[in-house]
Amino acid sequence: MTASPHTVSDVMTHTAVAVGRRASYKEIVQLMEQWKISALPVLEGEGRVIGVVSEADLLPKEEYRVDVPTASDRLPSDVARAGAVCAEELMSSPAVTVHPDATLAEAARIMARRHVKRLPVVDRVGMLEGVVSRGDLLKVFLRSDEEIAAEIRSGVLPNVPNTTGVEVSVRDGVVVLGGHLDDRALVPLLARAVRAVEGVVDIRLDLTRV
């Protein structure tokens, strides 16, 4: 059985597109269009991530093309980015990053809380190792029903007491736990363990007590 991915390193793009701090505005736009991405890490030296330029960072130049923003009625960041010409002036810094050994749930929480679509993946000293996107995190839901069921049978049930009578079926990622379970107090523990399996969409319980 193929093990399900549990960390960012399992799903991230290892060959990441990035720019230096002096990359021009136009170069950044061209790279985003060429690679169909919404953000680029900005690197310094041997590959240390110092910031990120996203589509949101680029938009003030178009938004205020005619009406130039002033510090009195616009955010200072919008004022600066409307006149920016290179990555160093456009980027958000420090960059919101994630480590390759972070769980997919951790990466998803960071994206949601910081309102970003992509995260540079860095090692312990901040060197770029890859990029993980929202789409990458959703790859786990491409696992087959058979693969999910097999992992639950071999990796979950043996670790929960008194589950020899539990039957597992999966359809479209929805797990149905049937059969019998003597100790109903184990239901929350079992459900939590099953829900932690990558690719599980939901759980249905059809358990009886014998």
Short mmCIF file of C-alpha atoms in Angstrom, two decimals:
data_model
loop_
_atom_site.label_atom_id
_atom_site.label_comp_id
_atom_site.label_asym_id
_atom_site.label_seq_id
_atom_site.Cartn_x
_atom_site.Cartn_y
_atom_site.Cartn_z
CA MET A 1 0.00 0.00 0.00
CA THR A 2 1.26 3.50 -0.86
CA ALA A 3 1.54 5.59 2.28
CA SER A 4 -0.56 8.71 2.31
CA PRO A 5 1.30 12.02 2.36
CA HIS A 6 1.35 13.58 5.80
CA THR A 7 3.82 16.46 5.45
CA VAL A 8 4.40 19.41 3.17
CA SER A 9 7.47 17.74 1.63
CA ASP A 10 5.20 15.02 0.18
CA VAL A 11 3.09 17.38 -1.92
CA MET A 12 5.15 20.54 -2.49
CA THR A 13 6.66 21.62 -5.81
CA HIS A 14 10.40 21.09 -5.36
CA THR A 15 11.48 23.18 -8.35
CA ALA A 16 10.22 26.61 -7.36
CA VAL A 17 10.16 29.72 -9.54
CA ALA A 18 11.70 32.65 -7.66
CA VAL A 19 13.24 36.09 -8.26
CA GLY A 20 15.99 38.24 -6.80
CA ARG A 21 15.37 41.48 -4.97
CA ARG A 22 16.19 43.57 -8.08
CA ALA A 23 13.81 41.74 -10.44
CA SER A 24 11.70 44.26 -12.35
CA TYR A 25 7.96 44.69 -12.07
CA LYS A 26 7.49 43.55 -15.68
CA GLU A 27 9.72 40.50 -15.19
CA ILE A 28 7.64 39.44 -12.20
CA VAL A 29 4.38 39.77 -14.14
CA GLN A 30 5.85 37.79 -17.04
CA LEU A 31 6.98 34.95 -14.77
CA MET A 32 3.59 34.75 -13.07
CA GLU A 33 1.89 34.53 -16.47
CA GLN A 34 4.40 32.03 -17.86
CA TRP A 35 4.17 29.65 -14.90
CA LYS A 36 0.50 30.32 -14.03
CA ILE A 37 1.28 31.17 -10.41
CA SER A 38 -0.01 33.87 -8.08
CA ALA A 39 3.11 34.62 -6.02
CA LEU A 40 6.92 34.43 -6.20
CA PRO A 41 9.47 34.06 -3.40
CA VAL A 42 12.16 36.74 -3.37
CA LEU A 43 15.64 35.37 -2.71
CA GLU A 44 18.93 36.74 -1.51
CA GLY A 45 22.41 35.23 -1.63
CA GLU A 46 22.48 31.44 -1.96
CA GLY A 47 18.70 31.15 -1.83
CA ARG A 48 17.49 32.59 1.46
CA VAL A 49 13.85 33.73 1.29
CA ILE A 50 13.53 37.40 2.23
CA GLY A 51 10.00 38.09 1.01
CA VAL A 52 7.16 37.20 -1.34
CA VAL A 53 5.63 39.15 -4.21
CA SER A 54 2.01 38.27 -4.90
CA GLU A 55 -0.62 39.44 -7.35
CA ALA A 56 -2.07 41.57 -4.55
CA ASP A 57 1.27 43.38 -4.23
CA LEU A 58 1.25 44.18 -7.96
CA LEU A 59 -2.33 45.47 -8.23
CA PRO A 60 -1.91 48.95 -6.64
CA LYS A 61 0.05 50.09 -9.72
CA GLU A 62 -2.97 49.35 -11.92
CA GLU A 63 -5.54 50.41 -9.33
CA TYR A 64 -4.01 53.86 -8.94
CA ARG A 65 -2.80 54.33 -12.51
CA VAL A 66 -4.79 57.56 -12.94
CA ASP A 67 -5.52 58.64 -9.37
CA VAL A 68 -2.18 58.49 -7.61
CA PRO A 69 -2.78 57.56 -3.95
CA THR A 70 -1.64 59.81 -1.16
CA ALA A 71 -0.62 58.89 2.35
CA SER A 72 -3.66 60.72 3.71
CA ASP A 73 -6.33 58.56 2.07
CA ARG A 74 -4.56 55.26 1.29
CA LEU A 75 -2.58 52.67 3.19
CA PRO A 76 1.16 53.44 3.25
CA SER A 77 1.81 50.06 1.66
CA ASP A 78 -0.48 50.91 -1.27
CA VAL A 79 1.28 54.23 -1.77
CA ALA A 80 4.67 52.53 -1.87
CA ARG A 81 3.63 49.67 -4.13
CA ALA A 82 1.86 51.96 -6.61
CA GLY A 83 5.26 53.51 -7.33
CA ALA A 84 7.36 50.35 -7.00
CA VAL A 85 9.49 49.12 -9.88
CA CYS A 86 11.28 46.05 -8.47
CA ALA A 87 10.74 43.06 -6.21
CA GLU A 88 12.45 44.64 -3.21
CA GLU A 89 9.92 47.49 -3.25
CA LEU A 90 6.92 45.28 -3.95
CA MET A 91 7.46 42.28 -1.69
CA SER A 92 5.80 41.48 1.60
CA SER A 93 8.50 40.90 4.17
CA PRO A 94 9.23 38.91 6.23
CA ALA A 95 7.80 36.12 4.11
CA VAL A 96 5.12 33.80 5.44
CA THR A 97 6.80 30.39 5.10
CA VAL A 98 6.44 26.78 6.18
CA HIS A 99 8.91 23.98 6.90
CA PRO A 100 8.91 20.77 4.82
CA ASP A 101 8.14 18.61 7.87
CA ALA A 102 5.01 20.60 8.75
CA THR A 103 1.75 18.69 8.47
CA LEU A 104 -0.69 19.50 5.71
CA ALA A 105 -3.15 20.72 8.34
CA GLU A 106 -0.55 23.16 9.68
CA ALA A 107 0.12 24.51 6.18
CA ALA A 108 -3.61 24.89 5.54
CA ARG A 109 -4.07 26.83 8.79
CA ILE A 110 -1.21 29.19 7.91
CA MET A 111 -2.71 29.87 4.48
CA ALA A 112 -6.15 30.52 5.94
CA ARG A 113 -4.97 32.78 8.76
CA ARG A 114 -2.55 34.79 6.62
CA HIS A 115 -4.82 34.87 3.56
CA VAL A 116 -2.21 33.53 1.14
CA LYS A 117 -2.50 30.99 -1.67
CA ARG A 118 1.11 29.78 -1.77
CA LEU A 119 3.83 29.29 0.83
CA PRO A 120 7.59 29.10 0.27
CA VAL A 121 8.94 25.96 1.89
CA VAL A 122 12.19 26.69 3.72
CA ASP A 123 14.72 24.77 5.79
CA ARG A 124 15.76 25.73 9.32
CA VAL A 125 17.99 28.59 8.11
CA GLY A 126 15.46 30.02 5.67
CA MET A 127 16.82 28.53 2.43
CA LEU A 128 14.19 27.82 -0.22
CA GLU A 129 13.36 24.13 -0.76
CA GLY A 130 10.15 24.46 -2.73
CA VAL A 131 6.66 25.95 -2.77
CA VAL A 132 3.35 24.54 -1.58
CA SER A 133 0.03 25.83 -2.90
CA ARG A 134 -3.61 25.36 -1.97
CA GLY A 135 -3.90 22.98 -4.90
CA ASP A 136 -1.02 20.89 -3.57
CA LEU A 137 -2.78 20.47 -0.24
CA LEU A 138 -5.87 19.18 -2.04
CA LYS A 139 -3.93 16.41 -3.82
CA VAL A 140 -4.64 14.07 -0.91
CA PHE A 141 -8.29 13.98 -1.97
CA LEU A 142 -7.22 12.30 -5.23
CA ARG A 143 -6.44 9.10 -3.30
CA SER A 144 -8.62 6.17 -4.33
CA ASP A 145 -11.34 4.84 -2.05
CA GLU A 146 -9.53 1.49 -1.99
CA GLU A 147 -6.31 3.12 -0.82
CA ILE A 148 -8.07 5.00 1.97
CA ALA A 149 -9.94 1.89 3.13
CA ALA A 150 -6.74 -0.17 3.12
CA GLU A 151 -4.93 2.40 5.28
CA ILE A 152 -7.79 2.48 7.80
CA ARG A 153 -7.84 -1.31 8.03
CA SER A 154 -4.08 -1.71 8.41
CA GLY A 155 -3.03 1.54 10.08
CA VAL A 156 -5.98 2.68 12.19
CA LEU A 157 -8.08 -0.24 13.42
CA PRO A 158 -5.14 -2.24 14.84
CA ASN A 159 -4.25 0.75 17.02
CA VAL A 160 -7.72 1.21 18.51
CA PRO A 161 -8.77 -1.41 21.11
CA ASN A 162 -11.65 -3.83 20.49
CA THR A 163 -12.24 -2.95 16.83
CA THR A 164 -12.00 -6.45 15.37
CA GLY A 165 -15.71 -6.35 14.57
CA VAL A 166 -15.58 -3.01 12.76
CA GLU A 167 -16.05 -3.04 8.98
CA VAL A 168 -14.79 -0.30 6.66
CA SER A 169 -16.14 0.88 3.32
CA VAL A 170 -15.32 4.08 1.43
CA ARG A 171 -17.16 5.82 -1.40
CA ASP A 172 -16.07 9.14 -2.88
CA GLY A 173 -13.86 9.68 0.17
CA VAL A 174 -16.73 9.20 2.65
CA VAL A 175 -15.89 6.46 5.15
CA VAL A 176 -18.63 4.23 6.54
CA LEU A 177 -17.74 2.35 9.72
CA GLY A 178 -20.09 -0.59 10.14
CA GLY A 179 -20.20 -3.85 12.07
CA HIS A 180 -20.09 -3.87 15.85
CA LEU A 181 -18.13 -2.11 18.56
CA ASP A 182 -18.54 -3.33 22.12
CA ASP A 183 -17.31 -0.20 23.87
CA ARG A 184 -19.19 2.88 22.68
CA ALA A 185 -16.74 5.08 24.57
CA LEU A 186 -14.23 4.25 21.83
CA VAL A 187 -16.35 5.87 19.09
CA PRO A 188 -14.83 9.40 19.43
CA LEU A 189 -11.30 7.95 19.47
CA LEU A 190 -11.99 5.81 16.41
CA ALA A 191 -13.65 8.65 14.50
CA ARG A 192 -10.78 11.02 15.24
CA ALA A 193 -8.21 8.48 14.06
CA VAL A 194 -10.10 7.80 10.84
CA ARG A 195 -10.61 11.50 10.14
CA ALA A 196 -6.83 11.98 10.37
CA VAL A 197 -6.27 9.70 7.37
CA GLU A 198 -5.35 11.77 4.31
CA GLY A 199 -8.13 11.92 1.73
CA VAL A 200 -11.06 11.28 4.08
CA VAL A 201 -13.93 13.64 3.19
CA ASP A 202 -16.35 12.63 5.94
CA ILE A 203 -17.31 9.75 8.25
CA ARG A 204 -20.60 7.90 8.66
CA LEU A 205 -21.17 5.60 11.64
CA ASP A 206 -23.33 2.50 11.38
CA LEU A 207 -22.04 0.64 14.40
CA THR A 208 -23.97 -1.74 16.62
CA ARG A 209 -23.18 -3.11 20.07
CA VAL A 210 -23.18 -6.86 20.64
#
